[in-house]
Tab-separated table of C-alpha atoms in Angstrom:
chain	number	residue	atom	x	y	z
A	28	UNK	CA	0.000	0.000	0.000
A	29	UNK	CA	1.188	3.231	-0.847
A	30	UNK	CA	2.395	5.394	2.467
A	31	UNK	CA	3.343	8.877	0.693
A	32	UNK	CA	1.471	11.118	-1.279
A	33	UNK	CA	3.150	12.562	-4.051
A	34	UNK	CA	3.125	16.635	-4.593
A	35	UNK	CA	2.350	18.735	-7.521
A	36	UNK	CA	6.430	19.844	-7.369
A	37	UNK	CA	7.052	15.599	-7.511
A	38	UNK	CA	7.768	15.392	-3.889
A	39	UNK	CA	6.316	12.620	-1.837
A	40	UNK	CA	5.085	13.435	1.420
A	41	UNK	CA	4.812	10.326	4.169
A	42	UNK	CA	0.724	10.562	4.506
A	43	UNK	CA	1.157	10.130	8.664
A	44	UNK	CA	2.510	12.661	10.481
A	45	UNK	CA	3.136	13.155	13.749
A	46	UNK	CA	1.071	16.589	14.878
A	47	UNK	CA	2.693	19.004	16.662
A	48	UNK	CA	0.017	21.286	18.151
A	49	UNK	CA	-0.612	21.030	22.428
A	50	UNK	CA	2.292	18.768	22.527
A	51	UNK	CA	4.038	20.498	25.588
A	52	UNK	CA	7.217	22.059	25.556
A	53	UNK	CA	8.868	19.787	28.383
A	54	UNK	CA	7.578	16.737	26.499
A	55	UNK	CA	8.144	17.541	22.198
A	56	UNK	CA	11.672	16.639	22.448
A	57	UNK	CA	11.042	13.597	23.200
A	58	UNK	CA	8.308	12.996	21.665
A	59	UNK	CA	10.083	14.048	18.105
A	60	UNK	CA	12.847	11.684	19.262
A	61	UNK	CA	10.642	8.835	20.426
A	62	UNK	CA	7.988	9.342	17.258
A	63	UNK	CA	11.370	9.040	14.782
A	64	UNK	CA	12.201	5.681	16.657
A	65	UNK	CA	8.746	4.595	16.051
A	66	UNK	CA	9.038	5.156	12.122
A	67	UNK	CA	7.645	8.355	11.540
A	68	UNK	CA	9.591	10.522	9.093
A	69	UNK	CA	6.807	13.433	8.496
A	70	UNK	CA	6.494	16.153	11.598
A	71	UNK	CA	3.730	18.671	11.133
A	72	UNK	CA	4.895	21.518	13.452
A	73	UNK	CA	4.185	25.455	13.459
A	74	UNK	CA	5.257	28.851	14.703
A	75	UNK	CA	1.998	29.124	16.730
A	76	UNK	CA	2.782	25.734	18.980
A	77	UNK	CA	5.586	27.484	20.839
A	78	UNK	CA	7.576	24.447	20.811
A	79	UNK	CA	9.464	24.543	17.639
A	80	UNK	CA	13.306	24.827	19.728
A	81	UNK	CA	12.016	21.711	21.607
A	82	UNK	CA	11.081	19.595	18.238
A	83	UNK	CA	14.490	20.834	16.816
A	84	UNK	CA	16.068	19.334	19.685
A	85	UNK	CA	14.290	16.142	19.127
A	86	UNK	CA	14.999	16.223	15.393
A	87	UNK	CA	19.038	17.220	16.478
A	88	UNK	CA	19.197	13.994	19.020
A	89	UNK	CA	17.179	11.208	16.304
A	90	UNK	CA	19.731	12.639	13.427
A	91	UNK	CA	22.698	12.005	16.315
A	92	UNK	CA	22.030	8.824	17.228
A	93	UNK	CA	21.351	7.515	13.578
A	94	UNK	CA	17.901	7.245	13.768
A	95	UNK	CA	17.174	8.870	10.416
A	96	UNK	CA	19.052	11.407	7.814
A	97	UNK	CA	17.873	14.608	6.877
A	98	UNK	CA	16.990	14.039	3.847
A	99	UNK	CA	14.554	11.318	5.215
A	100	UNK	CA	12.451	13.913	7.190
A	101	UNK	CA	9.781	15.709	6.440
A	102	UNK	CA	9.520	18.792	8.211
A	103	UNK	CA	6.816	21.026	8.115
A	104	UNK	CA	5.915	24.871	9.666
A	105	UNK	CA	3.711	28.003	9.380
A	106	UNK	CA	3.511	31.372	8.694
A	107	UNK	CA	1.795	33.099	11.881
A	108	UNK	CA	-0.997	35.802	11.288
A	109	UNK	CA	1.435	38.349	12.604
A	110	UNK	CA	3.636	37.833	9.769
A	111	UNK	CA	1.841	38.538	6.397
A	112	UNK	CA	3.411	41.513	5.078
A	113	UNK	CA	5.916	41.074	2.623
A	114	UNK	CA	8.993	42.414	4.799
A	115	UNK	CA	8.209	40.192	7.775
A	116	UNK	CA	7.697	36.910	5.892
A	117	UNK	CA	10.907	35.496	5.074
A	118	UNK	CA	12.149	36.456	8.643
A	119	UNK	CA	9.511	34.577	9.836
A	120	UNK	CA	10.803	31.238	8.550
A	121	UNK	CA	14.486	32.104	9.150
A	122	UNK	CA	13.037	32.009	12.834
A	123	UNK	CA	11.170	28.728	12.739
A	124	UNK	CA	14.376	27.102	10.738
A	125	UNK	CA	16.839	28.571	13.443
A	126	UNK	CA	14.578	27.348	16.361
A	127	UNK	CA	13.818	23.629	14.592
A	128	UNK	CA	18.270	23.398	13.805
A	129	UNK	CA	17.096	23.439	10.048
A	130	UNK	CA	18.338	24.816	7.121
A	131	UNK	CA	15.509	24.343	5.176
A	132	UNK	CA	12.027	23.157	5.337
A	133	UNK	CA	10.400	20.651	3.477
A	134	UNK	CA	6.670	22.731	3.586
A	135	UNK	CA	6.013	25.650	4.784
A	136	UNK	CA	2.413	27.016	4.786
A	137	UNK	CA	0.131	29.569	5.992
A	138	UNK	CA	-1.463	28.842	8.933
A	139	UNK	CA	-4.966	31.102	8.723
A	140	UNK	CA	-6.481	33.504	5.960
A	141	UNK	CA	-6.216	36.171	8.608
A	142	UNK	CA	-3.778	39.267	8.807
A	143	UNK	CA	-2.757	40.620	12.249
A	144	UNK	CA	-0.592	43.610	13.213
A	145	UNK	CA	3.202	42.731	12.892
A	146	UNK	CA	4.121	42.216	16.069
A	147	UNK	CA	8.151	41.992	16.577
A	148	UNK	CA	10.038	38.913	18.167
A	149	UNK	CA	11.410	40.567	20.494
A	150	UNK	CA	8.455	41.787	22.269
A	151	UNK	CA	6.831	38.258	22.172
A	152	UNK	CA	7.327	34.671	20.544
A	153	UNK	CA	5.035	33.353	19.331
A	154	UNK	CA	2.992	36.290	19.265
A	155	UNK	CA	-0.327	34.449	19.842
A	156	UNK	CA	-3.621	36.077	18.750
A	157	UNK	CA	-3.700	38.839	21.081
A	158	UNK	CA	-1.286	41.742	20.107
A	159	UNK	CA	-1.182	43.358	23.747
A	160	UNK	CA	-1.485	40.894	26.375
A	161	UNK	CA	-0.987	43.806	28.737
A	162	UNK	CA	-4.583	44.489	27.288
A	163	UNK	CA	-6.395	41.078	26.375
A	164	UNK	CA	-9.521	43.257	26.215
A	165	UNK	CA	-8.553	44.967	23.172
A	166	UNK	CA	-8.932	41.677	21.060
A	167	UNK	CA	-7.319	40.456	17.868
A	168	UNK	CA	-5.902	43.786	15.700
A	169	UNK	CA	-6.065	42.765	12.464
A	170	UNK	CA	-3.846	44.567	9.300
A	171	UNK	CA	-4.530	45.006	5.462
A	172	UNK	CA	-2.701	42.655	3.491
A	173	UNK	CA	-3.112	41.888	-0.121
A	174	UNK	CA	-3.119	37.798	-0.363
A	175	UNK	CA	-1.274	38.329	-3.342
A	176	UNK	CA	1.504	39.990	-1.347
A	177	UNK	CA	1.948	37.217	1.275
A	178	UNK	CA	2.121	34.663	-1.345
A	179	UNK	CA	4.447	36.163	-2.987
A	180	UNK	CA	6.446	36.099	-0.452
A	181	UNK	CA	6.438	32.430	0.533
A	182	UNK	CA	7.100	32.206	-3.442
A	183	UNK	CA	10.252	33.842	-2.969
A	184	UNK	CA	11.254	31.345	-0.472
A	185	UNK	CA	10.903	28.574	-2.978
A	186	UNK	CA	13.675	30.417	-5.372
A	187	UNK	CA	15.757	31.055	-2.547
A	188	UNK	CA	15.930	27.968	-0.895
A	189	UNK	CA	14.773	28.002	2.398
A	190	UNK	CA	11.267	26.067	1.537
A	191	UNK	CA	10.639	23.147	-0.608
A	192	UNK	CA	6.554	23.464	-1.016
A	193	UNK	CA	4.531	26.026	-0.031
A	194	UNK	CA	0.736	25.672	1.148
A	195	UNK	CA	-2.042	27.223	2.615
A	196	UNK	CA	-4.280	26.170	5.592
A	197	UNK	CA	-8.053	27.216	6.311
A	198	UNK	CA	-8.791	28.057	2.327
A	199	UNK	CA	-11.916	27.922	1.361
A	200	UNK	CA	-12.663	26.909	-2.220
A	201	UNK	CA	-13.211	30.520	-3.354
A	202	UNK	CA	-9.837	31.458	-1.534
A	203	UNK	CA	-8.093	28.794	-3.549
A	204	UNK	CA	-9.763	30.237	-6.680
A	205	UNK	CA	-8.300	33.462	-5.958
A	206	UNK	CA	-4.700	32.012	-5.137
A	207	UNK	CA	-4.599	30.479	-8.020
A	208	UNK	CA	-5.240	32.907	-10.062
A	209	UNK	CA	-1.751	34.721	-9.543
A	210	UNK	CA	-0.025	31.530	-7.741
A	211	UNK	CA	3.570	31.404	-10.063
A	212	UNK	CA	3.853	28.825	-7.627
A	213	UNK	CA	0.483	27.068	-7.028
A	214	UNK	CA	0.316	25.883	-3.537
A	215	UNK	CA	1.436	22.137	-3.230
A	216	UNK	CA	-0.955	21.347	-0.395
A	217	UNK	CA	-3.929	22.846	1.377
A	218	UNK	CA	-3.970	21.940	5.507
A	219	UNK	CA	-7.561	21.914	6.391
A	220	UNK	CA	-10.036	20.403	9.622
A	221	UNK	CA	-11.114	16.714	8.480
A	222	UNK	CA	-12.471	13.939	9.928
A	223	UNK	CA	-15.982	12.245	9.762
A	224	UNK	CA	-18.242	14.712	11.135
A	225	UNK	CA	-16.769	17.418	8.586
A	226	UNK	CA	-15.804	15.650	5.345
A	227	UNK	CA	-15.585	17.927	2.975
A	228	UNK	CA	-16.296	16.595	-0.189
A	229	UNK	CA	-16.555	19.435	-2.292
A	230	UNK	CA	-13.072	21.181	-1.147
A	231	UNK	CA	-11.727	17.455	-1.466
A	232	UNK	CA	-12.577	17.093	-4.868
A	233	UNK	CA	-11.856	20.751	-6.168
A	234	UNK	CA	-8.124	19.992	-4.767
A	235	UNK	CA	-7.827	16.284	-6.333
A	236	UNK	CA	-8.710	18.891	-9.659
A	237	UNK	CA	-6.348	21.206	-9.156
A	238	UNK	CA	-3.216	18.886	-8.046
A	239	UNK	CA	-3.394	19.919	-4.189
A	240	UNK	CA	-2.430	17.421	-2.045
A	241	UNK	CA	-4.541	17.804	1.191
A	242	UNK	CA	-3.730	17.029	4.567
A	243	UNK	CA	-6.219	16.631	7.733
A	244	UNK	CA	-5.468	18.046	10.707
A	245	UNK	CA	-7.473	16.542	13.698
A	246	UNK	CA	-8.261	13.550	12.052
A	247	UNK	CA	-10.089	12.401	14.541
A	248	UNK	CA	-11.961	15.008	15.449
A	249	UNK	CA	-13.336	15.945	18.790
A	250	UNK	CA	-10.673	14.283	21.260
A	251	UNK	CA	-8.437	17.204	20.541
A	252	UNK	CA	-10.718	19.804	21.492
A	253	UNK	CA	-12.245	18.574	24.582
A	254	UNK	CA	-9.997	19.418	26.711
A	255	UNK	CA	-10.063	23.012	25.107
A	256	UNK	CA	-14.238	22.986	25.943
A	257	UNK	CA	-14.956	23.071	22.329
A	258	UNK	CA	-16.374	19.671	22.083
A	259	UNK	CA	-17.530	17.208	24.291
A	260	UNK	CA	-16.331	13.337	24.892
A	261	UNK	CA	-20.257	12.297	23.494
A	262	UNK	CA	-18.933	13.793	20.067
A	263	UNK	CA	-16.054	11.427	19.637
A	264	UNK	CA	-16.774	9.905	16.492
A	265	UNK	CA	-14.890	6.605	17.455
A	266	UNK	CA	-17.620	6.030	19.867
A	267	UNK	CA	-20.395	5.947	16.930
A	268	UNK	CA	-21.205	2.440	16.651
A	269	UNK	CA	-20.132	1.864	13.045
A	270	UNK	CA	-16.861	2.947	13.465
A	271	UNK	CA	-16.921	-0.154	16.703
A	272	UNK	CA	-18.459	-2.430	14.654
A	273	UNK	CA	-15.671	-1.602	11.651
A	274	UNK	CA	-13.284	-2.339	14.298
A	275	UNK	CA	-13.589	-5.503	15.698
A	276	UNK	CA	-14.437	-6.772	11.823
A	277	UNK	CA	-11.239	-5.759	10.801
A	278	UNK	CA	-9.068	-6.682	14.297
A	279	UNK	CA	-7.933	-2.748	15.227
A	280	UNK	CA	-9.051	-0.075	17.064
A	281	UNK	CA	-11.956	2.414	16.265
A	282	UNK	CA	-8.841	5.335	15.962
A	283	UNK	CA	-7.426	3.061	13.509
A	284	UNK	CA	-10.386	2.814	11.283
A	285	UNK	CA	-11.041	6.474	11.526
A	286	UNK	CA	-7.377	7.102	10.605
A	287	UNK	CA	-7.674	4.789	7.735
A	288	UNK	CA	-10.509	6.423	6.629
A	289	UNK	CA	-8.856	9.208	6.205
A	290	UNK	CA	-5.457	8.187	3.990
A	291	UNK	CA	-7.771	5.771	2.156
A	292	UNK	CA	-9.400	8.973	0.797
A	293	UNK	CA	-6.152	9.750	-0.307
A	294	UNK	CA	-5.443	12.552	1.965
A	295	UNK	CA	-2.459	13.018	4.301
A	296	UNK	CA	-3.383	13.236	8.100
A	297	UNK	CA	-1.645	14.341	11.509
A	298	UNK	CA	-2.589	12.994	14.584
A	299	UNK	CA	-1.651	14.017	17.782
A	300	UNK	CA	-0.129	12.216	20.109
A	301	UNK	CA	2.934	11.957	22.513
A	302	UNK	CA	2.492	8.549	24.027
A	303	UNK	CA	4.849	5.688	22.394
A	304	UNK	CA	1.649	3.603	22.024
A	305	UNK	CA	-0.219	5.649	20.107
A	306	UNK	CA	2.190	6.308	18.197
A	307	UNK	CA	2.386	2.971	16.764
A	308	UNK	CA	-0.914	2.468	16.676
A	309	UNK	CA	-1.750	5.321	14.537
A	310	UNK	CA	0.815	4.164	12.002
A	311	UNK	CA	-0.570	0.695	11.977
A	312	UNK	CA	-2.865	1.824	9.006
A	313	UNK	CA	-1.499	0.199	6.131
A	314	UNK	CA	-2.018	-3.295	6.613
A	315	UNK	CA	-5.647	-3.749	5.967
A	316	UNK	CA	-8.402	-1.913	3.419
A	317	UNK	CA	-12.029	-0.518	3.879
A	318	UNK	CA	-14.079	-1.500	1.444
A	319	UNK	CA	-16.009	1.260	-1.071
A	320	UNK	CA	-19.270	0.267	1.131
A	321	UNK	CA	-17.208	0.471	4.743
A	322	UNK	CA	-16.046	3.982	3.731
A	323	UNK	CA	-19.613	5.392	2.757
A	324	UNK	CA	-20.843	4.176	5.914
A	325	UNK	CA	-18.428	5.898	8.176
A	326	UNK	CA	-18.379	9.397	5.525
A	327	UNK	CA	-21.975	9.155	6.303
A	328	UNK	CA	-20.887	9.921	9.851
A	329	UNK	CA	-20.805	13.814	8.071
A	330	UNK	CA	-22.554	16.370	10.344
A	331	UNK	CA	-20.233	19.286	8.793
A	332	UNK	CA	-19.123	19.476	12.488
A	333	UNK	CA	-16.147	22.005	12.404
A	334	UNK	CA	-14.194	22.313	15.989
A	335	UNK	CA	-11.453	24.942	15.229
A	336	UNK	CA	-13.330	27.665	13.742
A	337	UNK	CA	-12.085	31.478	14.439
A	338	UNK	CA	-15.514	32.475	13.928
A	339	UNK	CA	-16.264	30.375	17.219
A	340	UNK	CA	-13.165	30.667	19.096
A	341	UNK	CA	-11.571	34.002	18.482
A	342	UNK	CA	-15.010	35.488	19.770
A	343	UNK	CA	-14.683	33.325	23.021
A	344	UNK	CA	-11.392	33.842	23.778
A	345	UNK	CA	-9.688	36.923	22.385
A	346	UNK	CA	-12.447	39.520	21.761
A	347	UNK	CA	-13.018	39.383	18.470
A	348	UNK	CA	-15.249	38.015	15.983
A	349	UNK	CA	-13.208	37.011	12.926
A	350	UNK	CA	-14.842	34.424	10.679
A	351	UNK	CA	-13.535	33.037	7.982
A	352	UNK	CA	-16.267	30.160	7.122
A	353	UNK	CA	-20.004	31.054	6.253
């Protein structure tokens, strides 16, 4: 079975990553280190986790010991909100590269369709959502930035070197439309929320058009965001009695079925995870097959359930409403 996904720009991407995001900063070292041991050769990481020094140290200690080469790894980062503006772009990555021991990144992606006020490293890293924490009150302060100009940007890290691929995350179709009508370099995967309650078809399909790879983030949907209070532990989709039922036909866990799901839809995914055990288990994908009729049952799950939505959450938690979904 095939365990990459190969790019517009003839990369292959490993489709299991190991996801980056709430994996804290005393624990991502060794979680890199322990996840590399394990097999995994694809880390999904990002300015906005705060841990990027800690994964590089992981990365620096798996390369020592032999674990893996360089050129083995696939690393990947984002572009923070605060960073959209032309000048601030390709110091943004020279940051994430210096902090992750890297001299170049494999993909490197922005994170949200949403310009914020610059706000320098020096006065905080990573600059989080709210540009004054001295004043939380004040919200999110957003800028005026062309799309055109930020891609642009990442474009010019392509020619010189520091990025491989470039992506987006949280596009839209009609956002895609618009990139790629003045992409020089079209993006060689989107990032997006997907998992049974929120499949996606329509996005899914316009990508598999347009030669974007797509990778899920939370594949398994609700776990993540529980203890966050944006979803509850009766929304876990492995809990649905299909997905048991799936499980115990095929001899693996109801994660593992949702996780298969997902690659077998030919997408890339990204759990989370720092435990040794679940890190093996959520690799242990690729030695059995859903049939067509297994997969439309559990894509039938679909209640277009999104979690992370700034809409939802910036509101709730830093002042300000910023949607970017209808």
């Amino acid at each position: 079975m095939l365990t990459t996904i190969k790019l517009n720009s003839g990369d292959e991407m490993p489709l299991v990553g190991l996801g980056l995001w709430k994996i804290d900063r005393a624990d991502a070292a060794g979680s890199v280190r322990e996840a590399l041991r394990n097999g995994y050769r694809h880390l999904d990481s990002a300015c906005d986790y705060g841990n990027e020094v800690e994964v590089g140290e992981g990365i620096r200690q798996a390369l020592a010991e032999g674990t893996c080469r360089r050129d083995e790894l696939w690393v990947t980062s984002k572009l923070w909100n605060t960073y959209h503006a032309k000048e601030h772009v390709r110091p943004a990555v020279e940051r994430s590269l210096r902090d992750l021991g890297l001299d170049s990144l494999d993909l490197y992606m922005i994170h949200f369709p949403i310009a914020m006020e610059y706000v320098p490293f020096e006065r905080q890293y990573p600059p989080g959502w709210i540009s004054d924490l001295a004043h939380p009150e004040r919200g999110m302060k957003l800028a005026k930035v062309p799309r055109h100009e930020v891609w642009e940007a990442m474009e010019e890290l392509v020619r010189s070197g520091l990025v491989r691929n470039i992506g987006i995350c949280n596009y839209n179709t009609a956002l895609l439309r618009d990139l790629l009508s003045y992409a020089k370099i079209r993006p060689a995967v989107l990032q997006v929320e997907l998992h049974p309650y929120l499949t996606q078809e329509k996005l899914l399909r316009f990508c598999h058009e347009e030669g974007i790879a797509v990778t899920g983030f939370s594949p398994l949907g609700a776990p993540s965001y529980v203890p966050l209070g944006a979803a509850s532990l009766e929304e876990s989709v492995m809990e649905q009695q299909v997905v048991r039922d799936l499980a115990q036909r095929h001899g693996k866990t109801p994660a593992q079925v949702v996780l298969r799901w997902g690659v077998q839809r030919g997408t890339a995914i990204v759990p989370k995870t720092s435990k040794s055990e679940r890190m093996v288990e959520n690799r242990s994908i690729f030695d059995f097959a859903l049939t067509d009729d297994e997969m439309r049952s559990i894509s039938a799950l679909n209640r277009n359930r999104r979690f992370n939505d700034p809409g939802v959450f910036c509101e709730a938690a830093f002042h300000t409403f910023c949607p970017i979904y209808e």
